[in-house]
JSON list of C-alpha atoms in Angstrom, two decimals:
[
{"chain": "N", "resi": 1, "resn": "UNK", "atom": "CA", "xyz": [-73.59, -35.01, -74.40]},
{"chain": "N", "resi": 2, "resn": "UNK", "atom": "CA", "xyz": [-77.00, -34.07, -73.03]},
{"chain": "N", "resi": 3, "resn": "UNK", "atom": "CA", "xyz": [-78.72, -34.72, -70.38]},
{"chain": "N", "resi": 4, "resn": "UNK", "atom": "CA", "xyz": [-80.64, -37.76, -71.61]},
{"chain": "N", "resi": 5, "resn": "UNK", "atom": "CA", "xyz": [-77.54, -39.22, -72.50]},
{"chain": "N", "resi": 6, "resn": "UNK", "atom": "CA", "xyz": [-76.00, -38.47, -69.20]},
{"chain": "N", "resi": 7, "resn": "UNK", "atom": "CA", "xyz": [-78.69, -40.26, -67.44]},
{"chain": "N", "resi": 8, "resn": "UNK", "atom": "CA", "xyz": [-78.60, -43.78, -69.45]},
{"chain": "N", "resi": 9, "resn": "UNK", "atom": "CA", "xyz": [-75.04, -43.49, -69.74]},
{"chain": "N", "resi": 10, "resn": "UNK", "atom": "CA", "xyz": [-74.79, -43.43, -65.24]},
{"chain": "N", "resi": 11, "resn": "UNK", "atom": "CA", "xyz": [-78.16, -46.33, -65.55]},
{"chain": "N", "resi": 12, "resn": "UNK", "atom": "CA", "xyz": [-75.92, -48.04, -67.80]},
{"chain": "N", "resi": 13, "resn": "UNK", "atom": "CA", "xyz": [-72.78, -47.62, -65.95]},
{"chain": "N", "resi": 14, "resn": "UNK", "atom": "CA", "xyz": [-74.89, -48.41, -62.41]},
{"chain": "N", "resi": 15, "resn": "UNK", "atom": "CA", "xyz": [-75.98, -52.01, -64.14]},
{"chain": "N", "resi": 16, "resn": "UNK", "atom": "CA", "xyz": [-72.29, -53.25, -64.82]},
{"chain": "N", "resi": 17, "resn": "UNK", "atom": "CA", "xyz": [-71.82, -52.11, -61.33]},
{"chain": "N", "resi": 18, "resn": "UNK", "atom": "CA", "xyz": [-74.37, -52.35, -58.31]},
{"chain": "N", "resi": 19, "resn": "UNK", "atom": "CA", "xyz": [-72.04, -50.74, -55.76]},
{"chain": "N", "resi": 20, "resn": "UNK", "atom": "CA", "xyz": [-71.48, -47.50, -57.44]},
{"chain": "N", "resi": 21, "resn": "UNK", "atom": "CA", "xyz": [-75.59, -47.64, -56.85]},
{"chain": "N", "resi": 22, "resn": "UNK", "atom": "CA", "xyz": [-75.31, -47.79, -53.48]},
{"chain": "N", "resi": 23, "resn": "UNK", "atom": "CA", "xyz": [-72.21, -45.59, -53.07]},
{"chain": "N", "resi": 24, "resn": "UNK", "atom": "CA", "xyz": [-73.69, -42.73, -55.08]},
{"chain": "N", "resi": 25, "resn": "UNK", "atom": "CA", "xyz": [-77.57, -42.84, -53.59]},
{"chain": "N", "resi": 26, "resn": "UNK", "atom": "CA", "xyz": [-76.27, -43.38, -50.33]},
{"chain": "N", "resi": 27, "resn": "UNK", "atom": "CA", "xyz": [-73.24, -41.79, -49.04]},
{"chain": "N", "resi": 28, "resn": "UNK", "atom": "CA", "xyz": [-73.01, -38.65, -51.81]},
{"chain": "N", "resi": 29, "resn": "UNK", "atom": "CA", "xyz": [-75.89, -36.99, -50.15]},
{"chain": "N", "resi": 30, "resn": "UNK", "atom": "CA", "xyz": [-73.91, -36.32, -47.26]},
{"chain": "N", "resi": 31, "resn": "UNK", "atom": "CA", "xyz": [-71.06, -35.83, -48.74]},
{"chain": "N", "resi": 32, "resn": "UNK", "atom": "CA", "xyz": [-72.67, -32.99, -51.42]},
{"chain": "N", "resi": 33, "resn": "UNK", "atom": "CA", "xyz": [-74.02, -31.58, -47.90]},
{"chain": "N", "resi": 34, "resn": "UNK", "atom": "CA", "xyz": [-70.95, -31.41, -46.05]},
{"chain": "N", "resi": 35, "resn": "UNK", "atom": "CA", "xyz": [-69.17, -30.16, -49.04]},
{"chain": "N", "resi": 36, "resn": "UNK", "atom": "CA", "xyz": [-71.82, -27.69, -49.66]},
{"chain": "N", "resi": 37, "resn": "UNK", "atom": "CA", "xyz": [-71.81, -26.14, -46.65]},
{"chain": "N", "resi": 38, "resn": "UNK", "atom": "CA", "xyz": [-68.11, -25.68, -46.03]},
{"chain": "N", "resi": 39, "resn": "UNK", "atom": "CA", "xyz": [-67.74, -23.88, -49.28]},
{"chain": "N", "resi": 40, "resn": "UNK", "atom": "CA", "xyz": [-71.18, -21.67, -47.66]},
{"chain": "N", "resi": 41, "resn": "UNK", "atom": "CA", "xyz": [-69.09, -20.89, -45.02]},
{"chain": "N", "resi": 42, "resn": "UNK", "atom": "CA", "xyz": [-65.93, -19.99, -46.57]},
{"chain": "N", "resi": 43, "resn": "UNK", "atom": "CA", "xyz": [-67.44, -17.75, -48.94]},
{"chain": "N", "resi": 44, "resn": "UNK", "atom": "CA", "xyz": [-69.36, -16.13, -46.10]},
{"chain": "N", "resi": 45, "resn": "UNK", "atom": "CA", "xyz": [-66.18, -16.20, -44.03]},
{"chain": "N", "resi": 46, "resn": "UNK", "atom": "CA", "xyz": [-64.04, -14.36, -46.89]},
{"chain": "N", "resi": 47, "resn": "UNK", "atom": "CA", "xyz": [-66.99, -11.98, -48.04]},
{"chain": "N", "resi": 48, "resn": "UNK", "atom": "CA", "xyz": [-66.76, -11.00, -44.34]},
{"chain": "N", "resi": 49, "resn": "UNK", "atom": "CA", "xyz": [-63.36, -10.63, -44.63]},
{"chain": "N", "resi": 50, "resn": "UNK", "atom": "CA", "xyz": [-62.85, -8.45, -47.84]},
{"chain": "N", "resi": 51, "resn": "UNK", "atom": "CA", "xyz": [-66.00, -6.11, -46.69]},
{"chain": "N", "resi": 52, "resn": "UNK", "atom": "CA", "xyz": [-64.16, -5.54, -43.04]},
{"chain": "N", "resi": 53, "resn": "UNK", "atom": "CA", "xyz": [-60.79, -4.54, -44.77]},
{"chain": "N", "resi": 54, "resn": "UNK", "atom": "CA", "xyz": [-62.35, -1.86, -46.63]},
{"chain": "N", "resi": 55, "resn": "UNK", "atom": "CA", "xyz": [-62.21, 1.44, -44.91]},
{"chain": "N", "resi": 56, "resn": "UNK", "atom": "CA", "xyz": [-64.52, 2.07, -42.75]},
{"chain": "N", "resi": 57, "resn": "UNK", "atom": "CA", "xyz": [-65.17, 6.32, -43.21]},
{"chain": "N", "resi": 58, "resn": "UNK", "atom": "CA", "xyz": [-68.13, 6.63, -45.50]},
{"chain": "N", "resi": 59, "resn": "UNK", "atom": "CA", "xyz": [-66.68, 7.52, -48.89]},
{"chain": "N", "resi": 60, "resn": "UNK", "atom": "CA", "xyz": [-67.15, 11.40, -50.32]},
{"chain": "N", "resi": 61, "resn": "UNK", "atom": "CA", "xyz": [-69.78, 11.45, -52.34]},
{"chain": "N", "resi": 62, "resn": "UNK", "atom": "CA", "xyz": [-71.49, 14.71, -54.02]},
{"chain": "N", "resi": 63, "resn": "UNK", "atom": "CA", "xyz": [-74.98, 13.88, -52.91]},
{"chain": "N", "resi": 64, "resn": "UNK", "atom": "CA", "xyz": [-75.77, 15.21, -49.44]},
{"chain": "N", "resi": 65, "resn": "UNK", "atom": "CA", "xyz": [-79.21, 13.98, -50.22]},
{"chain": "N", "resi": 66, "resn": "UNK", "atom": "CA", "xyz": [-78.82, 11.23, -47.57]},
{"chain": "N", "resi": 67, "resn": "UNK", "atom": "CA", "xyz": [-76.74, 12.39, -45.08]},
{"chain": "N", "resi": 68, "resn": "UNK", "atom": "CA", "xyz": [-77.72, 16.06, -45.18]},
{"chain": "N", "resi": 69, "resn": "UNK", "atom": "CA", "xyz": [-82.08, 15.39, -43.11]},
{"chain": "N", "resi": 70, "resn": "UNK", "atom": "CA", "xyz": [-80.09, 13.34, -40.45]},
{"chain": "N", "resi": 71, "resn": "UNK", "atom": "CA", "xyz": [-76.62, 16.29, -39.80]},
{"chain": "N", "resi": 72, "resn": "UNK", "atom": "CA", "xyz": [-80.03, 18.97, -40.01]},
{"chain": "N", "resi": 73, "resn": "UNK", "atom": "CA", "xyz": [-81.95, 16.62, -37.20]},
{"chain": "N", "resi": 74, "resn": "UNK", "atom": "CA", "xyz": [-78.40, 15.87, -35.08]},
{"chain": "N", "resi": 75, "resn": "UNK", "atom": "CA", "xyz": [-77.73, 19.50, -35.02]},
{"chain": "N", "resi": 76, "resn": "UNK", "atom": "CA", "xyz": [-81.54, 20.91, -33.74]},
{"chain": "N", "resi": 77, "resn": "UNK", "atom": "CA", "xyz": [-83.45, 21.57, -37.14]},
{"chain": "N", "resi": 78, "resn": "UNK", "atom": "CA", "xyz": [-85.99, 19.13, -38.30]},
{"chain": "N", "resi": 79, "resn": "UNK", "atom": "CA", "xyz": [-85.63, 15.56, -40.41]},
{"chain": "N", "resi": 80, "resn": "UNK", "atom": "CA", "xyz": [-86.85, 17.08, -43.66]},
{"chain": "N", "resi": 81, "resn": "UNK", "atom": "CA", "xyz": [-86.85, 15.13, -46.78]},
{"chain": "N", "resi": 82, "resn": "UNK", "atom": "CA", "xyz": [-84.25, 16.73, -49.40]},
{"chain": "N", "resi": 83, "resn": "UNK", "atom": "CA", "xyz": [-84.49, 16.26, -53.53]},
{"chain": "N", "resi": 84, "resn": "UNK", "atom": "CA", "xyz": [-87.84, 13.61, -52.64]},
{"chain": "N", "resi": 85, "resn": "UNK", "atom": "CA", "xyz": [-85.63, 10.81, -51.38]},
{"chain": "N", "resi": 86, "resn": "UNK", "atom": "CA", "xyz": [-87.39, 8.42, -49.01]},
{"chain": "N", "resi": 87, "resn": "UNK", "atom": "CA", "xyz": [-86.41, 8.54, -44.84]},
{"chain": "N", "resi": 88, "resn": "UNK", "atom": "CA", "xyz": [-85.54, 4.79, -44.44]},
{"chain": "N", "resi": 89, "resn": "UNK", "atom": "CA", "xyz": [-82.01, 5.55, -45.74]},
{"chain": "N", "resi": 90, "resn": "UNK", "atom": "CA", "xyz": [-81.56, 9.11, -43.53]},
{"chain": "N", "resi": 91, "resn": "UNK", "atom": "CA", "xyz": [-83.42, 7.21, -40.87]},
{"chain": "N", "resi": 92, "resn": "UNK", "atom": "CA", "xyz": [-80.80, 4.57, -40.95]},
{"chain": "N", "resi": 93, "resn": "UNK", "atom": "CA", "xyz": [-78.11, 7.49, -40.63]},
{"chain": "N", "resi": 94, "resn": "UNK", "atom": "CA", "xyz": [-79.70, 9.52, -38.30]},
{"chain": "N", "resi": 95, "resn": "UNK", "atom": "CA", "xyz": [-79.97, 6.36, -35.56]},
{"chain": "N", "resi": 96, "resn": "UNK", "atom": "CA", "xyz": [-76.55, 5.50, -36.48]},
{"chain": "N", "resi": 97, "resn": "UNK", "atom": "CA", "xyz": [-75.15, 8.50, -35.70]},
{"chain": "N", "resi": 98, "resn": "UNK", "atom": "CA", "xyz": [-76.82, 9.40, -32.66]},
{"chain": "N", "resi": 99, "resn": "UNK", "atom": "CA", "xyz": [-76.02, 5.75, -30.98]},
{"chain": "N", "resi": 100, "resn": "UNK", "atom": "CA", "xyz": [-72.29, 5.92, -31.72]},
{"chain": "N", "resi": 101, "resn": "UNK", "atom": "CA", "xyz": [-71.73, 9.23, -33.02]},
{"chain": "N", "resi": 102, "resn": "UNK", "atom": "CA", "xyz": [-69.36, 8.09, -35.41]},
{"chain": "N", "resi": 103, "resn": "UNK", "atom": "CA", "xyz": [-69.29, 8.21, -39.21]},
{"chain": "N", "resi": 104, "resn": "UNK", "atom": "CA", "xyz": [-67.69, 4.66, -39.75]},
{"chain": "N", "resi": 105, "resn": "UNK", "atom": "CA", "xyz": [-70.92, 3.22, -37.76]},
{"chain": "N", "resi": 106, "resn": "UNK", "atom": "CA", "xyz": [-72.51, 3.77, -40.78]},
{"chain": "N", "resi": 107, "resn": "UNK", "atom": "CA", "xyz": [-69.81, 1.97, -43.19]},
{"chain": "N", "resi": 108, "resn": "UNK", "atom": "CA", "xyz": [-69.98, -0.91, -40.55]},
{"chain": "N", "resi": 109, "resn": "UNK", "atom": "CA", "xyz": [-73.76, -1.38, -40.54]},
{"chain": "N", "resi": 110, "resn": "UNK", "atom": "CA", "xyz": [-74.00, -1.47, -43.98]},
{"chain": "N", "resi": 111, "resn": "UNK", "atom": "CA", "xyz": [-71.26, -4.11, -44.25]},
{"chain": "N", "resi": 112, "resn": "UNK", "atom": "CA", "xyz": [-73.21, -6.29, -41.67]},
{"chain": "N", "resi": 113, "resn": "UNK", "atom": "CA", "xyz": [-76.46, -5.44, -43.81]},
{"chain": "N", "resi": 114, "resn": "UNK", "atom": "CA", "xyz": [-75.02, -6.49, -46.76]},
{"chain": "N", "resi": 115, "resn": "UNK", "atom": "CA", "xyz": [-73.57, -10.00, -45.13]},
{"chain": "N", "resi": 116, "resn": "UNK", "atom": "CA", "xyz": [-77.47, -10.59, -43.92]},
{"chain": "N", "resi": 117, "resn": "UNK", "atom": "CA", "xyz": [-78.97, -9.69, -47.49]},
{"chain": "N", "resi": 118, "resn": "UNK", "atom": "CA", "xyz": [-76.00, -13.04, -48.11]},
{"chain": "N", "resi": 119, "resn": "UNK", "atom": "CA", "xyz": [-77.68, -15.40, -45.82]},
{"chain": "N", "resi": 120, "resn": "UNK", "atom": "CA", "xyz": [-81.03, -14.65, -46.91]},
{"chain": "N", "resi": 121, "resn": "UNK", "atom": "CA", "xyz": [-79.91, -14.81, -50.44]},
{"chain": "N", "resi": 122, "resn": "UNK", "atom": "CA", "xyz": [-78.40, -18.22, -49.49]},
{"chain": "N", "resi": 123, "resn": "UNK", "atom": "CA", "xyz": [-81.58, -19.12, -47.54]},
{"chain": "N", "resi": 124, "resn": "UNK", "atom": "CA", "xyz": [-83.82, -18.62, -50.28]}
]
């Protein structure tokens, strides 16, 4: 069925039957909102969730590329830029790490960055 026939198949159906006019223009608005929004926030909710269960050490990874300009700044040298990577990343790391001084900071902020990237996805 397409949409075309979807459409004079509900005009059709809305004819035989003026209150399921008035039931679905008035009241399913709300209802599609209310509905809409609770499955928002469950998803939200158990994205939340699953992220915070994960460990929260930064996993090993070969490429010191990112953590290696902010360890060089923490430990007296300068923030030098390593294989022509930008700073925001290292930047990131090197606040992190000098506000808590703790590797899973930087596991945890990118959790809560990656929840906000949700709600703007959602927003948009």
């Amino acid at each position: 069925m397409t949409a075309t026939g979807l459409r004079r198949f509900l005009q059709a159906f809305a004819k035989e039957r003026p209150n399921f006019q008035i039931f679905r223009s008035s009241e399913s608005t709300h209802l599609w909102k209310i509905a809409y929004f609770g499955v928002t926030a469950f998803l939200f909710v158990s994205a939340a969730h699953k992220r915070f269960l994960l460990p929260q050490y930064p996993l090993a990874d070969s490429d010191v590329g990112f953590l290696w300009p902010a360890l060089m700044k923490l430990s007296g040298g300068r923030f030098e830029h390593i294989q022509g990577l930008n700073f925001l990343y290292p930047g990131m790391v090197y606040l992190a790490l000098r506000i808590w001084a703790d590797f899973r900071a930087i596991s945890v902020i990118q959790h809560l960055l990656g929840l906000i990237a949700g709600v703007f996805f959602l927003a948009s």
